[in-house]
PDB file of C-alpha atoms in Angstrom:
ATOM      1  CA  UNK O 299      60.120 110.465 159.707  1.00 42.00           C
ATOM      2  CA  UNK O 300      58.153 114.105 160.014  1.00 44.00           C
ATOM      3  CA  UNK O 301      55.507 114.062 162.623  1.00 47.00           C
ATOM      4  CA  UNK O 302      52.259 115.379 162.135  1.00 45.00           C
ATOM      5  CA  UNK O 303      49.447 116.299 164.279  1.00 46.00           C
ATOM      6  CA  UNK O 304      45.866 118.420 163.814  1.00 45.00           C
ATOM      7  CA  UNK O 305      43.675 120.161 165.814  1.00 45.00           C
ATOM      8  CA  UNK O 306      39.742 119.604 166.047  1.00 48.00           C
ATOM      9  CA  UNK O 307      38.030 122.849 166.934  1.00 53.00           C
ATOM     10  CA  UNK O 308      34.672 122.320 168.266  1.00 55.00           C
ATOM     11  CA  UNK O 309      33.789 125.740 169.242  1.00 56.00           C
ATOM     12  CA  UNK O 310      34.216 127.686 165.668  1.00 59.00           C
ATOM     13  CA  UNK O 311      35.277 131.266 166.271  1.00 62.00           C
ATOM     14  CA  UNK O 312      32.640 132.921 163.848  1.00 68.00           C
ATOM     15  CA  UNK O 313      28.999 133.070 163.523  1.00 67.00           C
ATOM     16  CA  UNK O 314      27.753 131.171 160.820  1.00 74.00           C
ATOM     17  CA  UNK O 315      23.780 132.247 159.611  1.00 76.00           C
ATOM     18  CA  UNK O 316      22.994 128.665 159.210  1.00 78.00           C
ATOM     19  CA  UNK O 317      23.669 127.626 163.106  1.00 77.00           C
ATOM     20  CA  UNK O 318      20.761 129.860 163.093  1.00 81.00           C
ATOM     21  CA  UNK O 319      18.348 127.168 163.708  1.00 82.00           C
ATOM     22  CA  UNK O 320      20.075 125.076 166.111  1.00 81.00           C
ATOM     23  CA  UNK O 321      20.311 128.041 168.551  1.00 83.00           C
ATOM     24  CA  UNK O 322      16.693 128.776 168.099  1.00 86.00           C
ATOM     25  CA  UNK O 323      16.228 125.101 168.758  1.00 86.00           C
ATOM     26  CA  UNK O 324      18.244 125.257 171.993  1.00 88.00           C
ATOM     27  CA  UNK O 325      17.185 128.856 173.517  1.00 88.00           C
ATOM     28  CA  UNK O 326      14.070 127.304 175.522  1.00 88.00           C
ATOM     29  CA  UNK O 327      16.229 124.602 177.076  1.00 88.00           C
ATOM     30  CA  UNK O 328      18.750 127.821 177.867  1.00 87.00           C
ATOM     31  CA  UNK O 329      16.294 129.632 179.193  1.00 86.00           C
ATOM     32  CA  UNK O 330      14.587 126.877 181.279  1.00 87.00           C
ATOM     33  CA  UNK O 331      18.234 125.624 182.835  1.00 86.00           C
ATOM     34  CA  UNK O 332      19.171 129.324 183.628  1.00 86.00           C
ATOM     35  CA  UNK O 333      16.038 130.050 185.429  1.00 87.00           C
ATOM     36  CA  UNK O 334      17.119 129.201 188.584  1.00 84.00           C
ATOM     37  CA  UNK O 335      20.483 130.403 188.628  1.00 85.00           C
ATOM     38  CA  UNK O 336      18.774 133.601 188.042  1.00 87.00           C
ATOM     39  CA  UNK O 337      16.361 132.386 191.215  1.00 84.00           C
ATOM     40  CA  UNK O 338      19.510 131.925 192.980  1.00 84.00           C
ATOM     41  CA  UNK O 339      21.534 135.398 191.931  1.00 86.00           C
ATOM     42  CA  UNK O 340      18.097 137.550 192.842  1.00 86.00           C
ATOM     43  CA  UNK O 341      17.296 135.391 196.458  1.00 82.00           C
ATOM     44  CA  UNK O 342      20.739 135.931 197.592  1.00 85.00           C
ATOM     45  CA  UNK O 343      20.939 140.088 196.528  1.00 86.00           C
ATOM     46  CA  UNK O 344      17.134 140.651 198.324  1.00 85.00           C
ATOM     47  CA  UNK O 345      17.087 141.887 201.283  1.00 83.00           C
ATOM     48  CA  UNK O 346      14.689 141.443 204.479  1.00 78.00           C
ATOM     49  CA  UNK O 347      11.956 143.538 203.645  1.00 78.00           C
ATOM     50  CA  UNK O 348      12.130 141.763 199.396  1.00 80.00           C
ATOM     51  CA  UNK O 349      12.009 138.430 201.501  1.00 76.00           C
ATOM     52  CA  UNK O 350       8.739 138.611 203.465  1.00 76.00           C
ATOM     53  CA  UNK O 351       6.647 140.955 201.018  1.00 77.00           C
ATOM     54  CA  UNK O 352       3.402 139.397 199.226  1.00 78.00           C
ATOM     55  CA  UNK O 353       2.735 138.693 196.541  1.00 81.00           C
ATOM     56  CA  UNK O 354       6.641 137.564 195.922  1.00 77.00           C
ATOM     57  CA  UNK O 355       8.574 139.013 193.332  1.00 79.00           C
ATOM     58  CA  UNK O 356      10.803 137.083 191.275  1.00 80.00           C
ATOM     59  CA  UNK O 357      13.450 139.936 190.482  1.00 84.00           C
ATOM     60  CA  UNK O 358      15.259 142.240 193.559  1.00 83.00           C
ATOM     61  CA  UNK O 359      14.999 145.744 193.303  1.00 84.00           C
ATOM     62  CA  UNK O 360      17.613 146.906 195.550  1.00 85.00           C
ATOM     63  CA  UNK O 361      20.232 144.432 195.689  1.00 85.00           C
ATOM     64  CA  UNK O 362      22.475 144.212 198.703  1.00 84.00           C
ATOM     65  CA  UNK O 363      24.461 142.019 200.692  1.00 87.00           C
ATOM     66  CA  UNK O 364      23.304 141.941 203.685  1.00 84.00           C
ATOM     67  CA  UNK O 365      22.786 138.066 203.408  1.00 83.00           C
ATOM     68  CA  UNK O 366      26.272 137.180 202.604  1.00 86.00           C
ATOM     69  CA  UNK O 367      27.499 139.165 206.167  1.00 85.00           C
ATOM     70  CA  UNK O 368      24.397 137.562 208.153  1.00 81.00           C
ATOM     71  CA  UNK O 369      26.120 134.379 206.812  1.00 82.00           C
ATOM     72  CA  UNK O 370      29.425 134.667 208.312  1.00 83.00           C
ATOM     73  CA  UNK O 371      28.133 136.383 211.187  1.00 80.00           C
ATOM     74  CA  UNK O 372      26.300 133.072 212.522  1.00 73.00           C
ATOM     75  CA  UNK O 373      27.566 130.399 214.353  1.00 63.00           C
ATOM     76  CA  UNK O 374      26.793 126.924 215.029  1.00 61.00           C
ATOM     77  CA  UNK O 375      25.257 125.693 218.308  1.00 58.00           C
ATOM     78  CA  UNK O 376      29.415 124.513 219.056  1.00 62.00           C
ATOM     79  CA  UNK O 377      30.717 128.180 218.131  1.00 73.00           C
ATOM     80  CA  UNK O 378      32.177 126.984 214.904  1.00 80.00           C
ATOM     81  CA  UNK O 379      31.846 130.459 212.394  1.00 84.00           C
ATOM     82  CA  UNK O 380      31.164 129.920 208.656  1.00 86.00           C
ATOM     83  CA  UNK O 381      34.312 130.799 207.496  1.00 87.00           C
ATOM     84  CA  UNK O 382      35.701 127.487 209.231  1.00 90.00           C
ATOM     85  CA  UNK O 383      33.603 125.156 207.396  1.00 91.00           C
ATOM     86  CA  UNK O 384      34.762 127.797 203.784  1.00 92.00           C
ATOM     87  CA  UNK O 385      38.563 126.906 204.829  1.00 94.00           C
ATOM     88  CA  UNK O 386      38.091 123.382 205.211  1.00 94.00           C
ATOM     89  CA  UNK O 387      36.149 122.913 201.578  1.00 94.00           C
ATOM     90  CA  UNK O 388      39.218 124.978 200.308  1.00 95.00           C
ATOM     91  CA  UNK O 389      41.990 122.938 201.328  1.00 95.00           C
ATOM     92  CA  UNK O 390      40.158 119.636 201.079  1.00 96.00           C
ATOM     93  CA  UNK O 391      39.247 120.336 197.007  1.00 95.00           C
ATOM     94  CA  UNK O 392      42.577 121.372 196.289  1.00 95.00           C
ATOM     95  CA  UNK O 393      44.453 118.981 197.757  1.00 96.00           C
ATOM     96  CA  UNK O 394      42.352 116.180 196.753  1.00 95.00           C
ATOM     97  CA  UNK O 395      42.448 117.929 193.078  1.00 95.00           C
ATOM     98  CA  UNK O 396      46.227 118.295 192.809  1.00 95.00           C
ATOM     99  CA  UNK O 397      46.610 114.351 193.979  1.00 95.00           C
ATOM    100  CA  UNK O 398      43.896 112.676 192.179  1.00 94.00           C
ATOM    101  CA  UNK O 399      45.405 114.226 188.783  1.00 93.00           C
ATOM    102  CA  UNK O 400      48.828 113.740 189.438  1.00 94.00           C
ATOM    103  CA  UNK O 401      47.868 109.966 190.921  1.00 94.00           C
ATOM    104  CA  UNK O 402      45.313 109.409 187.633  1.00 93.00           C
ATOM    105  CA  UNK O 403      47.673 110.803 184.883  1.00 93.00           C
ATOM    106  CA  UNK O 404      51.110 108.859 186.340  1.00 93.00           C
ATOM    107  CA  UNK O 405      49.249 105.920 186.617  1.00 93.00           C
ATOM    108  CA  UNK O 406      47.543 106.135 183.190  1.00 92.00           C
ATOM    109  CA  UNK O 407      50.845 106.408 181.663  1.00 92.00           C
ATOM    110  CA  UNK O 408      52.125 103.042 183.702  1.00 92.00           C
ATOM    111  CA  UNK O 409      49.268 101.030 182.424  1.00 91.00           C
ATOM    112  CA  UNK O 410      49.588 102.465 179.070  1.00 89.00           C
ATOM    113  CA  UNK O 411      53.183 102.386 178.414  1.00 89.00           C
ATOM    114  CA  UNK O 412      54.831 100.835 180.947  1.00 87.00           C
ATOM    115  CA  UNK O 413      55.676  96.854 181.090  1.00 86.00           C
ATOM    116  CA  UNK O 414      54.948  94.553 184.776  1.00 86.00           C
ATOM    117  CA  UNK O 415      53.347  92.229 186.062  1.00 87.00           C
ATOM    118  CA  UNK O 416      49.729  92.166 187.313  1.00 88.00           C
ATOM    119  CA  UNK O 417      49.185  95.052 184.517  1.00 88.00           C
ATOM    120  CA  UNK O 418      46.600  93.344 182.603  1.00 89.00           C
ATOM    121  CA  UNK O 419      44.893  92.654 185.846  1.00 92.00           C
ATOM    122  CA  UNK O 420      44.776  96.107 187.364  1.00 90.00           C
ATOM    123  CA  UNK O 421      43.343  97.106 183.643  1.00 89.00           C
ATOM    124  CA  UNK O 422      40.235  94.737 184.682  1.00 91.00           C
ATOM    125  CA  UNK O 423      40.209  95.880 187.980  1.00 91.00           C
ATOM    126  CA  UNK O 424      39.700  99.206 186.957  1.00 89.00           C
ATOM    127  CA  UNK O 425      36.869  99.040 184.242  1.00 88.00           C
ATOM    128  CA  UNK O 426      35.036  96.480 186.334  1.00 89.00           C
ATOM    129  CA  UNK O 427      35.374  99.349 189.446  1.00 87.00           C
ATOM    130  CA  UNK O 428      33.596 101.740 186.659  1.00 86.00           C
ATOM    131  CA  UNK O 429      30.136  99.507 186.937  1.00 86.00           C
ATOM    132  CA  UNK O 430      29.493 100.424 190.813  1.00 83.00           C
ATOM    133  CA  UNK O 431      27.722 103.754 191.586  1.00 80.00           C
ATOM    134  CA  UNK O 432      28.732 104.843 195.225  1.00 77.00           C
ATOM    135  CA  UNK O 433      25.741 103.960 196.929  1.00 80.00           C
ATOM    136  CA  UNK O 434      26.625 100.385 196.137  1.00 82.00           C
ATOM    137  CA  UNK O 435      30.346 100.580 197.671  1.00 85.00           C
ATOM    138  CA  UNK O 436      28.859 102.498 201.003  1.00 86.00           C
ATOM    139  CA  UNK O 437      28.964  99.955 203.341  1.00 89.00           C
ATOM    140  CA  UNK O 438      32.019  98.351 201.881  1.00 89.00           C
ATOM    141  CA  UNK O 439      33.735 101.966 201.958  1.00 89.00           C
ATOM    142  CA  UNK O 440      32.902 102.770 205.495  1.00 90.00           C
ATOM    143  CA  UNK O 441      34.456  99.432 207.114  1.00 92.00           C
ATOM    144  CA  UNK O 442      37.909 100.054 204.613  1.00 92.00           C
ATOM    145  CA  UNK O 443      38.018 103.954 206.231  1.00 91.00           C
ATOM    146  CA  UNK O 444      37.011 102.650 209.955  1.00 91.00           C
ATOM    147  CA  UNK O 445      39.629  99.611 209.500  1.00 92.00           C
ATOM    148  CA  UNK O 446      42.250 102.938 208.558  1.00 91.00           C
ATOM    149  CA  UNK O 447      41.437 104.884 211.299  1.00 91.00           C
ATOM    150  CA  UNK O 448      40.446 107.719 209.544  1.00 90.00           C
ATOM    151  CA  UNK O 449      36.945 108.379 211.153  1.00 92.00           C
ATOM    152  CA  UNK O 450      36.298 111.290 212.111  1.00 90.00           C
ATOM    153  CA  UNK O 451      39.886 112.869 210.550  1.00 91.00           C
ATOM    154  CA  UNK O 452      40.845 115.155 207.759  1.00 91.00           C
ATOM    155  CA  UNK O 453      41.767 112.560 205.584  1.00 93.00           C
ATOM    156  CA  UNK O 454      38.345 110.857 205.739  1.00 93.00           C
ATOM    157  CA  UNK O 455      37.686 114.074 202.975  1.00 93.00           C
ATOM    158  CA  UNK O 456      40.967 113.578 201.007  1.00 93.00           C
ATOM    159  CA  UNK O 457      41.846 109.583 200.645  1.00 92.00           C
ATOM    160  CA  UNK O 458      38.165 107.891 199.410  1.00 90.00           C
ATOM    161  CA  UNK O 459      38.078 110.803 196.469  1.00 91.00           C
ATOM    162  CA  UNK O 460      41.735 109.831 195.157  1.00 90.00           C
ATOM    163  CA  UNK O 461      40.354 106.565 193.514  1.00 86.00           C
ATOM    164  CA  UNK O 462      39.058 108.088 190.319  1.00 86.00           C
ATOM    165  CA  UNK O 463      38.140 104.969 188.157  1.00 89.00           C
ATOM    166  CA  UNK O 464      36.623 107.024 185.142  1.00 89.00           C
ATOM    167  CA  UNK O 465      39.388 109.449 185.320  1.00 88.00           C
ATOM    168  CA  UNK O 466      42.474 107.013 185.219  1.00 91.00           C
ATOM    169  CA  UNK O 467      40.404 105.129 182.189  1.00 90.00           C
ATOM    170  CA  UNK O 468      40.044 108.308 180.212  1.00 89.00           C
ATOM    171  CA  UNK O 469      43.218 109.443 180.567  1.00 91.00           C
ATOM    172  CA  UNK O 470      44.981 105.894 179.869  1.00 91.00           C
ATOM    173  CA  UNK O 471      43.008 105.996 176.836  1.00 88.00           C
ATOM    174  CA  UNK O 472      44.890 109.205 176.034  1.00 89.00           C
ATOM    175  CA  UNK O 473      47.805 108.130 176.394  1.00 90.00           C
ATOM    176  CA  UNK O 474      47.226 104.937 174.459  1.00 89.00           C
ATOM    177  CA  UNK O 475      47.040 107.299 171.425  1.00 87.00           C
ATOM    178  CA  UNK O 476      50.558 108.113 171.963  1.00 87.00           C
ATOM    179  CA  UNK O 477      52.936 105.849 169.498  1.00 88.00           C
ATOM    180  CA  UNK O 478      55.328 103.632 171.043  1.00 88.00           C
ATOM    181  CA  UNK O 479      57.961 105.247 168.731  1.00 89.00           C
ATOM    182  CA  UNK O 480      58.137 108.396 170.810  1.00 89.00           C
ATOM    183  CA  UNK O 481      58.425 106.739 173.753  1.00 89.00           C
ATOM    184  CA  UNK O 482      61.159 104.694 172.721  1.00 89.00           C
ATOM    185  CA  UNK O 483      62.826 107.646 170.727  1.00 90.00           C
ATOM    186  CA  UNK O 484      63.105 109.451 174.105  1.00 88.00           C
ATOM    187  CA  UNK O 485      64.783 106.465 176.066  1.00 88.00           C
ATOM    188  CA  UNK O 486      67.196 105.971 173.239  1.00 88.00           C
ATOM    189  CA  UNK O 487      68.042 109.935 174.734  1.00 86.00           C
ATOM    190  CA  UNK O 488      68.317 108.858 178.132  1.00 86.00           C
ATOM    191  CA  UNK O 489      64.709 109.964 179.037  1.00 85.00           C
ATOM    192  CA  UNK O 490      63.749 107.962 182.408  1.00 88.00           C
ATOM    193  CA  UNK O 491      60.063 106.933 182.750  1.00 88.00           C
ATOM    194  CA  UNK O 492      59.460 110.067 184.859  1.00 90.00           C
ATOM    195  CA  UNK O 493      61.171 112.248 182.186  1.00 91.00           C
ATOM    196  CA  UNK O 494      58.899 110.678 179.728  1.00 90.00           C
ATOM    197  CA  UNK O 495      55.947 111.342 181.783  1.00 91.00           C
ATOM    198  CA  UNK O 496      56.613 114.922 182.579  1.00 90.00           C
ATOM    199  CA  UNK O 497      57.940 116.400 179.328  1.00 90.00           C
ATOM    200  CA  UNK O 498      56.250 114.174 176.410  1.00 90.00           C
ATOM    201  CA  UNK O 499      53.057 112.761 178.057  1.00 91.00           C
ATOM    202  CA  UNK O 500      51.561 115.408 180.599  1.00 90.00           C
ATOM    203  CA  UNK O 501      51.454 118.364 177.527  1.00 89.00           C
ATOM    204  CA  UNK O 502      49.712 115.457 175.250  1.00 87.00           C
ATOM    205  CA  UNK O 503      47.159 114.647 177.391  1.00 89.00           C
ATOM    206  CA  UNK O 504      46.046 118.144 179.061  1.00 87.00           C
ATOM    207  CA  UNK O 505      42.620 117.732 177.563  1.00 87.00           C
ATOM    208  CA  UNK O 506      42.113 114.881 179.844  1.00 88.00           C
ATOM    209  CA  UNK O 507      43.900 116.564 182.634  1.00 90.00           C
ATOM    210  CA  UNK O 508      41.138 119.429 182.372  1.00 90.00           C
ATOM    211  CA  UNK O 509      38.292 116.847 182.048  1.00 88.00           C
ATOM    212  CA  UNK O 510      39.392 115.002 185.568  1.00 90.00           C
ATOM    213  CA  UNK O 511      40.221 118.457 187.270  1.00 91.00           C
ATOM    214  CA  UNK O 512      36.401 119.711 186.922  1.00 91.00           C
ATOM    215  CA  UNK O 513      35.052 116.014 187.762  1.00 89.00           C
ATOM    216  CA  UNK O 514      37.322 116.305 190.745  1.00 92.00           C
ATOM    217  CA  UNK O 515      36.212 119.505 191.883  1.00 93.00           C
ATOM    218  CA  UNK O 516      32.815 119.402 191.639  1.00 91.00           C
ATOM    219  CA  UNK O 517      32.467 115.918 193.518  1.00 91.00           C
ATOM    220  CA  UNK O 518      34.988 117.309 196.313  1.00 94.00           C
ATOM    221  CA  UNK O 519      33.259 120.850 196.792  1.00 94.00           C
ATOM    222  CA  UNK O 520      29.522 119.835 196.599  1.00 92.00           C
ATOM    223  CA  UNK O 521      30.403 116.789 198.897  1.00 91.00           C
ATOM    224  CA  UNK O 522      28.264 116.597 202.332  1.00 89.00           C
ATOM    225  CA  UNK O 523      27.911 113.259 202.882  1.00 88.00           C
ATOM    226  CA  UNK O 524      31.645 112.258 204.325  1.00 91.00           C
ATOM    227  CA  UNK O 525      30.822 115.187 206.871  1.00 91.00           C
ATOM    228  CA  UNK O 526      27.518 113.925 207.862  1.00 89.00           C
ATOM    229  CA  UNK O 527      28.429 110.124 207.468  1.00 90.00           C
ATOM    230  CA  UNK O 528      32.409 109.908 208.956  1.00 92.00           C
ATOM    231  CA  UNK O 529      32.502 113.168 211.028  1.00 91.00           C
ATOM    232  CA  UNK O 530      31.211 114.060 214.442  1.00 89.00           C
ATOM    233  CA  UNK O 531      33.590 117.288 214.998  1.00 88.00           C
ATOM    234  CA  UNK O 532      32.168 119.958 213.562  1.00 87.00           C
ATOM    235  CA  UNK O 533      35.742 121.698 212.941  1.00 89.00           C
ATOM    236  CA  UNK O 534      36.481 119.264 210.813  1.00 91.00           C
ATOM    237  CA  UNK O 535      33.360 119.576 208.526  1.00 92.00           C
ATOM    238  CA  UNK O 536      32.768 121.077 205.315  1.00 92.00           C
ATOM    239  CA  UNK O 537      31.011 124.258 203.920  1.00 92.00           C
ATOM    240  CA  UNK O 538      28.652 122.132 201.902  1.00 91.00           C
ATOM    241  CA  UNK O 539      27.972 120.023 204.888  1.00 90.00           C
ATOM    242  CA  UNK O 540      26.969 123.876 206.438  1.00 88.00           C
ATOM    243  CA  UNK O 541      24.943 124.532 203.395  1.00 85.00           C
ATOM    244  CA  UNK O 542      22.562 121.514 204.232  1.00 82.00           C
ATOM    245  CA  UNK O 543      22.091 122.107 207.797  1.00 80.00           C
ATOM    246  CA  UNK O 544      20.487 126.310 206.634  1.00 77.00           C
ATOM    247  CA  UNK O 545      17.553 124.680 205.757  1.00 62.00           C
ATOM    248  CA  UNK O 546      16.918 123.756 209.436  1.00 57.00           C
ATOM    249  CA  UNK O 547      16.932 127.705 210.610  1.00 55.00           C
ATOM    250  CA  UNK O 548      14.533 128.354 212.812  1.00 47.00           C
ATOM    251  CA  UNK O 549      13.854 131.352 211.200  1.00 53.00           C
ATOM    252  CA  UNK O 550      12.636 130.123 207.842  1.00 60.00           C
ATOM    253  CA  UNK O 551      12.094 133.628 205.417  1.00 59.00           C
ATOM    254  CA  UNK O 552      15.411 135.395 206.853  1.00 59.00           C
ATOM    255  CA  UNK O 553      17.103 131.974 206.268  1.00 70.00           C
ATOM    256  CA  UNK O 554      15.788 131.774 202.701  1.00 77.00           C
ATOM    257  CA  UNK O 555      18.374 134.916 201.899  1.00 78.00           C
ATOM    258  CA  UNK O 556      21.202 133.082 203.880  1.00 82.00           C
ATOM    259  CA  UNK O 557      20.656 129.625 201.890  1.00 83.00           C
ATOM    260  CA  UNK O 558      20.957 131.437 198.654  1.00 84.00           C
ATOM    261  CA  UNK O 559      23.680 133.121 199.678  1.00 86.00           C
ATOM    262  CA  UNK O 560      25.491 130.143 200.848  1.00 88.00           C
ATOM    263  CA  UNK O 561      24.154 128.146 197.123  1.00 87.00           C
ATOM    264  CA  UNK O 562      25.449 130.884 195.150  1.00 89.00           C
ATOM    265  CA  UNK O 563      29.101 130.758 197.170  1.00 90.00           C
ATOM    266  CA  UNK O 564      29.015 126.967 196.342  1.00 90.00           C
ATOM    267  CA  UNK O 565      28.143 127.392 192.938  1.00 90.00           C
ATOM    268  CA  UNK O 566      30.181 130.200 191.766  1.00 90.00           C
ATOM    269  CA  UNK O 567      33.674 128.551 192.014  1.00 91.00           C
ATOM    270  CA  UNK O 568      32.454 125.501 190.202  1.00 89.00           C
ATOM    271  CA  UNK O 569      30.987 127.934 187.204  1.00 87.00           C
ATOM    272  CA  UNK O 570      34.787 129.742 187.086  1.00 90.00           C
ATOM    273  CA  UNK O 571      36.703 126.520 187.148  1.00 89.00           C
ATOM    274  CA  UNK O 572      35.078 125.097 184.090  1.00 85.00           C
ATOM    275  CA  UNK O 573      35.088 128.636 182.246  1.00 85.00           C
ATOM    276  CA  UNK O 574      38.974 128.527 183.027  1.00 84.00           C
ATOM    277  CA  UNK O 575      39.299 124.580 181.824  1.00 83.00           C
ATOM    278  CA  UNK O 576      36.622 124.314 179.312  1.00 76.00           C
ATOM    279  CA  UNK O 577      39.011 125.337 176.609  1.00 72.00           C
ATOM    280  CA  UNK O 578      40.965 122.667 176.986  1.00 71.00           C
ATOM    281  CA  UNK O 579      38.483 120.262 177.538  1.00 69.00           C
ATOM    282  CA  UNK O 580      36.441 121.234 174.214  1.00 60.00           C
ATOM    283  CA  UNK O 581      39.331 121.803 171.961  1.00 51.00           C
ATOM    284  CA  UNK O 582      40.936 118.624 172.127  1.00 44.00           C
ATOM    285  CA  UNK O 583      44.206 117.560 169.729  1.00 43.00           C
ATOM    286  CA  UNK O 584      44.009 114.545 167.391  1.00 42.00           C
ATOM    287  CA  UNK O 585      47.288 112.643 167.345  1.00 39.00           C
ATOM    288  CA  UNK O 586      48.137 111.802 163.552  1.00 34.00           C
ATOM    289  CA  UNK O 587      50.772 109.528 164.819  1.00 37.00           C
ATOM    290  CA  UNK O 588      54.367 108.968 162.975  1.00 35.00           C
ATOM    291  CA  UNK O 589      54.422 109.132 159.231  1.00 35.00           C
TER     292      UNK O 589
END
């Protein structure tokens, strides 16, 4: 038996002349999309005199990092510095991304390739969960979190985000494409279920894993609602929540520079993780089975 596989590249390596009309068509949309990002970059680097300048200028003339310095010198009324909020966000995001990828992938493997009772019911329950938006389950989620004793604890930032129905659905669909003969051959060689998951399944679902990592990262890193709803202690709140409080600053003009600096700090990690993982998301492997 010969195993075959083919690769579908969605990002061509070379520019072709017949692509020019498509590039010209999306150019206005690209410019319109980039304008807010360019504005944030310029506003974050403007000194105070350019922030209060009238008429205002779009582009910065004398770039400076003083807005970032001012941002990290400021403290809330409770004495909590920005570095604490940023540390909380980094730790929470790292833990959630790792655990959500692991739980989604190993559960998807179980629902796709293992045999056990209630397997079909669990699949239907996950599909049903895809139909509910976050707002619709806000009250039940609050009651569950309260009953578990997670209110005003660090774990309230982590536990609710570990359930990723769309991630489980996507990974299961990927694993469904893996030939059952490949799994059976590994079992005949003495491989256990976890070995099959680690050495066969994981390498074959990297595009799905990259997608789930991006979605989980963005959901957790940009989340301010958890800190506002479930957290009372300032030392447990996140950077996204702190950024939202900057708009309430008494000095509105000076606060614009700090708000832009905070927005830039929020945006750059999203850009970096997408650039790092987008190759695995865009260039997927099409499994042709066993011939």
